[in-house]
Every structure is written in structure tokens, then in C-alpha cells.
Amino acid sequence: MALLEIHGLIKDFGGLRANDDISITMERGELVGLIGPNGAGKTTLFNCVSGLHPVTSGRVMFDGQDITDLKAHEVARLGLARTFQVYVASGDLNVEENVMVGCFMRTRSPSRARARANEILKDLNLHDLSEFRVSELTVAAQKRVTMATALGSDPKLLLLDEVAAGLNPSEIEEIMADIRHVHEDMGVTVMLIEHVMELVMKVSDRVIVLDSGKKIAEGDPETIVEDPRVIKAYLGERYVREHGGDIG
Ligand SMILES: Nc1ncnc2c1ncn2[C@@H]1O[C@H](COP(=O)(O)OP(=O)(O)O)[C@@H](O)[C@H]1O
Ligand SMILES: [Mg+2]
């Protein structure tokens, strides 16, 4: 049984079809990259899958259960966690407390939530920042804290929405290491929306491309970078000229 199955998902906003008949299957243990130009419908797909937006039609199955009509907190409780493209830091909370918010999905006990939060912070090398308020951190550190908070609920599936946007190359290396750690060592299945191609092409087992609400391509990174539809819709000739088939 697949971990996630999206069947013919359609999402309309008034007259705009933001997701147009999208079907995606994800197996346990996969790391899937979701790419496409701005406005392609990537974040909308996350919003529909995670219960934030009602779908117009289609079905979403998670871990053997139909979650299409569930609310966001119900979906989260089943083990599907996400980060948000625009992170609104809980300014009054420090890093440890932020991660504890995620942990309260699994336990009511503050001491257990604190213990789990500290394990995750150590795991992601964020422990030194525990006492800082999130609003005092760099953007890069804030993004890593959002990931740590999402992990607080011990998810089976983690949806990451542009966690590397706006980071410099060394910060991208760091967050890439975090993503690999979450995927390989913590065993979490991951789907990530990302514009930083160096990251998405290096870490993904499979890449899915959206354009104008439609899924236009799907395959391993090597195949995707050479797909003429993907080059035309998104990557552009320049990317291919500069990187060729060399994506490592
Ligand atoms: N809450 C909303 N209300 C109306 N239109 C929306 C809403 N969210 C997204 N859209 C529209 O849906 C389309 C897809 O947006 P989005 O999913 O954010 O794209 P992406 O994440 O790929 O950049 C865009 O045209 C956007 O303006
Ligand atoms: Mg988006």
C-alpha cells in the first residue's frame, strides 16, 4: 500500500483552476521533489493534501485512509506534517518551545514534549539555539526550526514548502544535510517544493513537475532535466546550457 495517493485532484479558486486533475502516488521511504514556475499550483496542492483547503474534486488517501474531507489538525494527527512557504514565527516563543508545539500533537505531557523537542534539536544540530526567540534567528535558522517543529509530531510524511528559498550556498548545504538526515536516518517520507535546483536534483529520488495547475512530467532527476516540456515550462535553456546533464 502506497503512503500517499492523490487521485484526480482539482482545486478551483473562483474561475481559476489552481490544480487540474493531479494524480500522484508516493511510496514509503521516497523523497520526491515538486517543481514548477511560480503560480503552478505547488503550494495549493500541499494545502489540499494537508486539509487546509477543501478540494473541488478528487480523492486523497494517506496510509490507507481517505483523508480528503478531514480538517488540517486531523490530517496532522494521522502523521502528515508540513512547513509553510511564508513562515510566521511564534515571536514570543523560544526555539525549544516552538518545537514543543509540534510535540504536543503526540503527548499532553509538557515534560515529555520538552524531552522529545530536545532530542530533535540535538538531531538537527539546533540545540545551541534552544533559548533564542525564533524572531531573533537568521532566516536559515528559522527555516530549520520550522522543520524541527514539523518533526515534533513524529510524522510519516513531511511536506516541505521552499525551505531553501533565500538561503546562501553554505546555508543550503546545511539544510540539505538536514533533509537527508530526516529522510535517511529518521526514516521520514518527504515531498519538497523547491526552486533551488542544485538541492532538489541532488536529494530527490523522483521529481514531479507542475505547470499551470497540471502535472506535466514525472521521473528521475536525470530524465527530468532533459525533458523538453520541463525545459520549456520551467528550467529554461540557460539551466541546461550551464549544467548540461550534470546535476551532481
Ligand atoms: N487562497 C487562494 N485564493 C485564490 N487564489 C489562490 C489562492 N491560493 C493560490 N491561488 C492561486 O492559485 C494559483 C497557484 O498558486 P500556488 O499554489 O501558490 O502556486 P505555487 O506554489 O506553485 O507558486 C495562483 O494563480 C494563485 O494566485
Ligand atoms: Mg508556493
mmCIF file of C-alpha atoms and ligand atoms in Angstrom:
data_model
loop_
_atom_site.group_PDB
_atom_site.id
_atom_site.type_symbol
_atom_site.label_atom_id
_atom_site.label_comp_id
_atom_site.label_asym_id
_atom_site.label_seq_id
_atom_site.Cartn_x
_atom_site.Cartn_y
_atom_site.Cartn_z
ATOM 1 C CA MET A 1 0.000 0.000 0.000
ATOM 2 C CA ALA A 2 1.353 3.402 -1.002
ATOM 3 C CA LEU A 3 1.770 6.023 1.738
ATOM 4 C CA LEU A 4 0.108 8.822 -0.250
ATOM 5 C CA GLU A 5 -2.256 8.576 -3.204
ATOM 6 C CA ILE A 6 -3.668 11.674 -4.838
ATOM 7 C CA HIS A 7 -6.375 10.797 -7.369
ATOM 8 C CA GLY A 8 -7.544 13.352 -9.944
ATOM 9 C CA LEU A 9 -7.306 16.309 -7.604
ATOM 10 C CA ILE A 10 -8.942 19.507 -8.843
ATOM 11 C CA LYS A 11 -8.869 22.795 -6.922
ATOM 12 C CA ASP A 12 -10.678 25.862 -8.216
ATOM 13 C CA PHE A 13 -10.455 29.352 -6.775
ATOM 14 C CA GLY A 14 -13.440 31.035 -8.402
ATOM 15 C CA GLY A 15 -12.712 30.813 -12.119
ATOM 16 C CA LEU A 16 -9.085 29.813 -11.628
ATOM 17 C CA ARG A 17 -8.154 26.113 -11.745
ATOM 18 C CA ALA A 18 -5.088 26.017 -9.492
ATOM 19 C CA ASN A 19 -4.807 22.199 -9.507
ATOM 20 C CA ASP A 20 -6.057 20.468 -12.641
ATOM 21 C CA ASP A 21 -6.595 16.716 -12.362
ATOM 22 C CA ILE A 22 -3.409 15.883 -10.462
ATOM 23 C CA SER A 23 -2.626 12.265 -9.592
ATOM 24 C CA ILE A 24 0.465 11.351 -7.583
ATOM 25 C CA THR A 25 1.467 8.206 -5.709
ATOM 26 C CA MET A 26 4.213 8.177 -3.090
ATOM 27 C CA GLU A 27 5.701 5.034 -1.625
ATOM 28 C CA ARG A 28 7.021 4.838 1.917
ATOM 29 C CA GLY A 29 10.642 5.971 2.160
ATOM 30 C CA GLU A 30 10.635 8.060 -1.008
ATOM 31 C CA LEU A 31 11.937 11.607 -1.338
ATOM 32 C CA VAL A 32 10.019 13.395 -4.082
ATOM 33 C CA GLY A 33 10.785 16.877 -5.425
ATOM 34 C CA LEU A 34 7.902 19.044 -6.656
ATOM 35 C CA ILE A 35 8.968 21.815 -9.039
ATOM 36 C CA GLY A 36 7.415 24.274 -11.459
ATOM 37 C CA PRO A 37 7.115 28.004 -12.136
ATOM 38 C CA ASN A 38 5.529 30.452 -9.679
ATOM 39 C CA GLY A 39 1.778 30.045 -9.688
ATOM 40 C CA ALA A 40 1.964 26.445 -10.979
ATOM 41 C CA GLY A 41 -0.148 25.216 -8.056
ATOM 42 C CA LYS A 42 2.517 23.584 -5.866
ATOM 43 C CA THR A 43 1.564 25.223 -2.561
ATOM 44 C CA THR A 44 -2.134 24.754 -3.361
ATOM 45 C CA LEU A 45 -1.512 21.021 -3.712
ATOM 46 C CA PHE A 46 0.126 20.956 -0.266
ATOM 47 C CA ASN A 47 -2.798 22.968 1.124
ATOM 48 C CA CYS A 48 -5.319 20.496 -0.313
ATOM 49 C CA VAL A 49 -3.435 17.398 0.810
ATOM 50 C CA SER A 50 -2.862 18.730 4.334
ATOM 51 C CA GLY A 51 -6.524 19.638 4.859
ATOM 52 C CA LEU A 52 -6.076 23.404 4.813
ATOM 53 C CA HIS A 53 -8.204 23.881 1.689
ATOM 54 C CA PRO A 54 -11.220 21.774 0.678
ATOM 55 C CA VAL A 55 -10.702 20.140 -2.724
ATOM 56 C CA THR A 56 -13.097 20.838 -5.601
ATOM 57 C CA SER A 57 -12.972 17.172 -6.627
ATOM 58 C CA GLY A 58 -10.688 14.162 -6.421
ATOM 59 C CA ARG A 59 -9.561 11.977 -3.526
ATOM 60 C CA VAL A 60 -6.549 11.896 -1.231
ATOM 61 C CA MET A 61 -5.590 8.654 0.528
ATOM 62 C CA PHE A 62 -2.958 8.650 3.282
ATOM 63 C CA ASP A 63 -1.647 5.497 4.914
ATOM 64 C CA GLY A 64 -4.687 3.528 3.766
ATOM 65 C CA GLN A 65 -7.255 6.098 4.898
ATOM 66 C CA ASP A 66 -9.348 8.561 2.891
ATOM 67 C CA ILE A 67 -8.316 11.989 4.234
ATOM 68 C CA THR A 68 -9.966 14.103 1.516
ATOM 69 C CA ASP A 69 -12.543 15.683 3.797
ATOM 70 C CA LEU A 70 -10.539 15.788 7.011
ATOM 71 C CA LYS A 71 -9.516 19.022 8.715
ATOM 72 C CA ALA A 72 -5.858 20.043 8.965
ATOM 73 C CA HIS A 73 -5.449 19.006 12.612
ATOM 74 C CA GLU A 74 -6.986 15.585 11.866
ATOM 75 C CA VAL A 75 -4.616 15.054 8.950
ATOM 76 C CA ALA A 76 -1.684 16.126 11.128
ATOM 77 C CA ARG A 77 -2.667 13.671 13.840
ATOM 78 C CA LEU A 78 -2.557 10.840 11.311
ATOM 79 C CA GLY A 79 1.119 11.628 10.669
ATOM 80 C CA LEU A 80 1.208 14.138 7.834
ATOM 81 C CA ALA A 81 3.210 17.264 8.723
ATOM 82 C CA ARG A 82 4.144 20.300 6.658
ATOM 83 C CA THR A 83 6.051 23.546 6.725
ATOM 84 C CA PHE A 84 4.784 26.819 5.292
ATOM 85 C CA GLN A 85 6.379 28.805 2.467
ATOM 86 C CA VAL A 86 5.950 32.018 4.421
ATOM 87 C CA TYR A 87 6.898 31.253 7.978
ATOM 88 C CA VAL A 88 5.189 33.269 10.654
ATOM 89 C CA ALA A 89 7.397 32.805 13.674
ATOM 90 C CA SER A 90 5.707 32.492 17.014
ATOM 91 C CA GLY A 91 7.667 35.542 18.104
ATOM 92 C CA ASP A 92 7.139 35.127 21.840
ATOM 93 C CA LEU A 93 8.260 31.515 21.903
ATOM 94 C CA ASN A 94 11.847 30.391 22.017
ATOM 95 C CA VAL A 95 13.171 27.637 19.754
ATOM 96 C CA GLU A 96 12.592 24.833 22.261
ATOM 97 C CA GLU A 97 9.008 25.982 22.906
ATOM 98 C CA ASN A 98 8.332 26.191 19.163
ATOM 99 C CA VAL A 99 9.394 22.608 18.650
ATOM 100 C CA MET A 100 7.362 21.581 21.728
ATOM 101 C CA VAL A 101 4.240 22.917 19.964
ATOM 102 C CA GLY A 102 4.807 20.209 17.340
ATOM 103 C CA CYS A 103 5.409 17.581 20.034
ATOM 104 C CA PHE A 104 2.074 18.343 21.731
ATOM 105 C CA MET A 105 0.456 16.655 18.738
ATOM 106 C CA ARG A 106 1.622 13.365 20.285
ATOM 107 C CA THR A 107 1.632 13.997 24.025
ATOM 108 C CA ARG A 108 -0.142 16.189 26.565
ATOM 109 C CA SER A 109 2.762 15.979 28.982
ATOM 110 C CA PRO A 110 4.968 19.092 28.934
ATOM 111 C CA SER A 111 7.962 17.170 30.243
ATOM 112 C CA ARG A 112 7.629 14.546 27.511
ATOM 113 C CA ALA A 113 7.145 17.238 24.870
ATOM 114 C CA ARG A 114 10.253 19.018 26.141
ATOM 115 C CA ALA A 115 12.303 15.824 26.107
ATOM 116 C CA ARG A 116 11.244 14.976 22.533
ATOM 117 C CA ALA A 117 11.854 18.577 21.404
ATOM 118 C CA ASN A 118 15.386 18.411 22.752
ATOM 119 C CA GLU A 119 16.072 15.110 21.002
ATOM 120 C CA ILE A 120 15.014 16.649 17.689
ATOM 121 C CA LEU A 121 17.020 19.830 18.322
ATOM 122 C CA LYS A 122 20.133 17.749 19.053
ATOM 123 C CA ASP A 123 19.477 15.612 15.986
ATOM 124 C CA LEU A 124 19.355 18.687 13.745
ATOM 125 C CA ASN A 125 22.266 20.458 15.484
ATOM 126 C CA LEU A 126 19.972 23.243 16.646
ATOM 127 C CA HIS A 127 20.472 22.650 20.322
ATOM 128 C CA ASP A 128 22.659 25.734 20.823
ATOM 129 C CA LEU A 129 19.746 27.892 19.707
ATOM 130 C CA SER A 130 17.170 26.431 22.146
ATOM 131 C CA GLU A 131 16.874 29.549 24.285
ATOM 132 C CA PHE A 132 16.650 32.075 21.451
ATOM 133 C CA ARG A 133 13.366 33.529 20.370
ATOM 134 C CA VAL A 134 12.622 32.445 16.811
ATOM 135 C CA SER A 135 12.238 36.060 15.705
ATOM 136 C CA GLU A 136 15.900 36.685 16.659
ATOM 137 C CA LEU A 137 17.270 33.982 14.349
ATOM 138 C CA THR A 138 18.580 34.197 10.802
ATOM 139 C CA VAL A 139 16.153 33.151 8.051
ATOM 140 C CA ALA A 140 18.169 29.960 7.587
ATOM 141 C CA ALA A 141 17.881 29.018 11.245
ATOM 142 C CA GLN A 142 14.154 29.878 11.235
ATOM 143 C CA LYS A 143 13.613 27.507 8.310
ATOM 144 C CA ARG A 144 15.432 24.743 10.165
ATOM 145 C CA VAL A 145 13.297 25.397 13.253
ATOM 146 C CA THR A 146 10.091 25.103 11.182
ATOM 147 C CA MET A 147 11.353 21.734 10.007
ATOM 148 C CA ALA A 148 12.171 20.699 13.591
ATOM 149 C CA THR A 149 8.689 21.801 14.707
ATOM 150 C CA ALA A 150 7.041 19.764 11.952
ATOM 151 C CA LEU A 151 9.110 16.759 13.074
ATOM 152 C CA GLY A 152 7.783 17.197 16.613
ATOM 153 C CA SER A 153 4.640 15.319 15.630
ATOM 154 C CA ASP A 154 6.743 12.308 14.507
ATOM 155 C CA PRO A 155 5.256 12.398 11.006
ATOM 156 C CA LYS A 156 5.269 9.586 8.463
ATOM 157 C CA LEU A 157 5.157 12.135 5.658
ATOM 158 C CA LEU A 158 6.706 15.599 5.725
ATOM 159 C CA LEU A 159 5.792 18.243 3.137
ATOM 160 C CA LEU A 160 8.434 20.979 2.853
ATOM 161 C CA ASP A 161 7.472 24.191 1.038
ATOM 162 C CA GLU A 162 10.570 26.060 -0.188
ATOM 163 C CA VAL A 163 12.728 25.602 2.895
ATOM 164 C CA ALA A 164 15.857 26.688 0.991
ATOM 165 C CA ALA A 165 14.414 29.870 -0.542
ATOM 166 C CA GLY A 166 16.552 32.933 0.174
ATOM 167 C CA LEU A 167 19.441 30.999 1.726
ATOM 168 C CA ASN A 168 23.097 31.349 0.747
ATOM 169 C CA PRO A 169 25.096 28.391 -0.602
ATOM 170 C CA SER A 170 26.513 27.249 2.733
ATOM 171 C CA GLU A 171 23.087 27.521 4.383
ATOM 172 C CA ILE A 172 21.643 25.470 1.520
ATOM 173 C CA GLU A 173 24.285 22.793 2.189
ATOM 174 C CA GLU A 174 23.207 22.740 5.853
ATOM 175 C CA ILE A 175 19.505 22.414 5.159
ATOM 176 C CA MET A 176 20.226 19.786 2.514
ATOM 177 C CA ALA A 177 22.072 17.771 5.171
ATOM 178 C CA ASP A 178 19.062 18.187 7.489
ATOM 179 C CA ILE A 179 16.693 16.949 4.797
ATOM 180 C CA ARG A 180 18.870 13.918 4.120
ATOM 181 C CA HIS A 181 19.099 13.174 7.822
ATOM 182 C CA VAL A 182 15.312 13.378 8.215
ATOM 183 C CA HIS A 183 14.805 11.139 5.207
ATOM 184 C CA GLU A 184 17.562 8.571 5.627
ATOM 185 C CA ASP A 185 18.185 8.384 9.372
ATOM 186 C CA MET A 186 14.779 9.312 10.795
ATOM 187 C CA GLY A 187 13.009 7.335 8.060
ATOM 188 C CA VAL A 188 10.506 10.058 7.164
ATOM 189 C CA THR A 189 8.995 10.093 3.661
ATOM 190 C CA VAL A 190 9.441 13.586 2.190
ATOM 191 C CA MET A 191 7.897 15.678 -0.577
ATOM 192 C CA LEU A 192 9.614 19.003 -1.113
ATOM 193 C CA ILE A 193 8.717 22.046 -3.177
ATOM 194 C CA GLU A 194 11.939 23.790 -4.149
ATOM 195 C CA HIS A 195 13.287 26.301 -6.639
ATOM 196 C CA VAL A 196 16.917 25.643 -5.708
ATOM 197 C CA MET A 197 17.623 23.078 -8.432
ATOM 198 C CA GLU A 198 21.011 22.040 -7.059
ATOM 199 C CA LEU A 199 19.194 20.898 -3.933
ATOM 200 C CA VAL A 200 16.121 19.288 -5.456
ATOM 201 C CA MET A 201 18.027 17.411 -8.153
ATOM 202 C CA LYS A 202 20.623 16.118 -5.675
ATOM 203 C CA VAL A 203 18.300 14.824 -2.956
ATOM 204 C CA SER A 204 15.211 13.632 -4.856
ATOM 205 C CA ASP A 205 14.571 10.024 -5.885
ATOM 206 C CA ARG A 206 11.885 11.310 -8.222
ATOM 207 C CA VAL A 207 10.832 14.738 -9.463
ATOM 208 C CA ILE A 208 7.308 15.860 -10.369
ATOM 209 C CA VAL A 209 6.747 18.983 -12.457
ATOM 210 C CA LEU A 210 3.634 21.169 -12.333
ATOM 211 C CA ASP A 211 2.776 23.902 -14.809
ATOM 212 C CA SER A 212 -0.471 25.908 -14.865
ATOM 213 C CA GLY A 213 -2.051 23.515 -12.387
ATOM 214 C CA LYS A 214 -1.236 20.376 -14.395
ATOM 215 C CA LYS A 215 1.318 17.648 -13.834
ATOM 216 C CA ILE A 216 3.446 17.854 -16.995
ATOM 217 C CA ALA A 217 6.280 15.451 -16.153
ATOM 218 C CA GLU A 218 7.453 12.915 -13.605
ATOM 219 C CA GLY A 219 10.640 10.885 -13.445
ATOM 220 C CA ASP A 220 14.123 10.559 -12.010
ATOM 221 C CA PRO A 221 16.162 13.799 -11.837
ATOM 222 C CA GLU A 222 18.393 12.830 -14.796
ATOM 223 C CA THR A 223 15.368 12.356 -17.045
ATOM 224 C CA ILE A 224 13.546 15.465 -15.830
ATOM 225 C CA VAL A 225 16.392 17.902 -16.577
ATOM 226 C CA GLU A 226 16.452 16.693 -20.177
ATOM 227 C CA ASP A 227 12.684 16.676 -20.705
ATOM 228 C CA PRO A 228 11.878 19.280 -23.389
ATOM 229 C CA ARG A 229 8.495 20.127 -21.789
ATOM 230 C CA VAL A 230 10.174 20.828 -18.453
ATOM 231 C CA ILE A 231 12.912 22.932 -20.055
ATOM 232 C CA LYS A 232 10.303 24.963 -21.914
ATOM 233 C CA ALA A 233 7.944 25.424 -18.951
ATOM 234 C CA TYR A 234 10.444 25.938 -16.190
ATOM 235 C CA LEU A 235 14.141 25.173 -16.327
ATOM 236 C CA GLY A 236 14.834 27.255 -19.410
ATOM 237 C CA GLU A 237 17.557 26.720 -21.954
ATOM 238 C CA ARG A 238 20.027 28.561 -19.752
ATOM 239 C CA TYR A 239 19.894 25.990 -16.963
ATOM 240 C CA VAL A 240 20.567 23.182 -19.415
ATOM 241 C CA ARG A 241 23.399 25.092 -21.110
ATOM 242 C CA GLU A 242 25.078 25.754 -17.772
ATOM 243 C CA HIS A 243 24.534 22.361 -16.178
ATOM 244 C CA GLY A 244 24.124 20.055 -19.141
ATOM 245 C CA GLY A 245 23.241 16.588 -17.949
ATOM 246 C CA ASP A 246 25.485 17.193 -14.947
ATOM 247 C CA ILE A 247 23.245 17.682 -11.974
ATOM 248 C CA GLY A 248 25.525 16.235 -9.291
HETATM 249 N N1 LIG B 1 -6.258 31.187 -1.390
HETATM 250 C C1 LIG B 1 -6.251 31.485 -2.697
HETATM 251 N N2 LIG B 1 -7.250 32.178 -3.269
HETATM 252 C C2 LIG B 1 -7.262 32.458 -4.584
HETATM 253 N N3 LIG B 1 -6.292 32.089 -5.445
HETATM 254 C C3 LIG B 1 -5.251 31.401 -4.940
HETATM 255 C C4 LIG B 1 -5.172 31.065 -3.554
HETATM 256 N N4 LIG B 1 -4.023 30.366 -3.347
HETATM 257 C C5 LIG B 1 -3.414 30.289 -4.544
HETATM 258 N N5 LIG B 1 -4.145 30.901 -5.503
HETATM 259 C C6 LIG B 1 -3.801 30.974 -6.926
HETATM 260 O O1 LIG B 1 -3.594 29.659 -7.385
HETATM 261 C C7 LIG B 1 -2.503 29.611 -8.301
HETATM 262 C C8 LIG B 1 -1.457 28.658 -7.787
HETATM 263 O O2 LIG B 1 -0.826 29.244 -6.659
HETATM 264 P P1 LIG B 1 0.212 28.466 -5.757
HETATM 265 O O3 LIG B 1 -0.341 27.127 -5.426
HETATM 266 O O4 LIG B 1 0.567 29.354 -4.624
HETATM 267 O O5 LIG B 1 1.432 28.293 -6.760
HETATM 268 P P2 LIG B 1 2.966 27.908 -6.492
HETATM 269 O O6 LIG B 1 3.097 27.466 -5.073
HETATM 270 O O7 LIG B 1 3.260 26.829 -7.469
HETATM 271 O O8 LIG B 1 3.757 29.146 -6.779
HETATM 272 C C9 LIG B 1 -2.007 31.042 -8.455
HETATM 273 O O9 LIG B 1 -2.608 31.623 -9.592
HETATM 274 C C10 LIG B 1 -2.507 31.715 -7.186
HETATM 275 O O10 LIG B 1 -2.717 33.088 -7.382
HETATM 276 MG MG MG B 2 4.241 28.196 -3.479
#
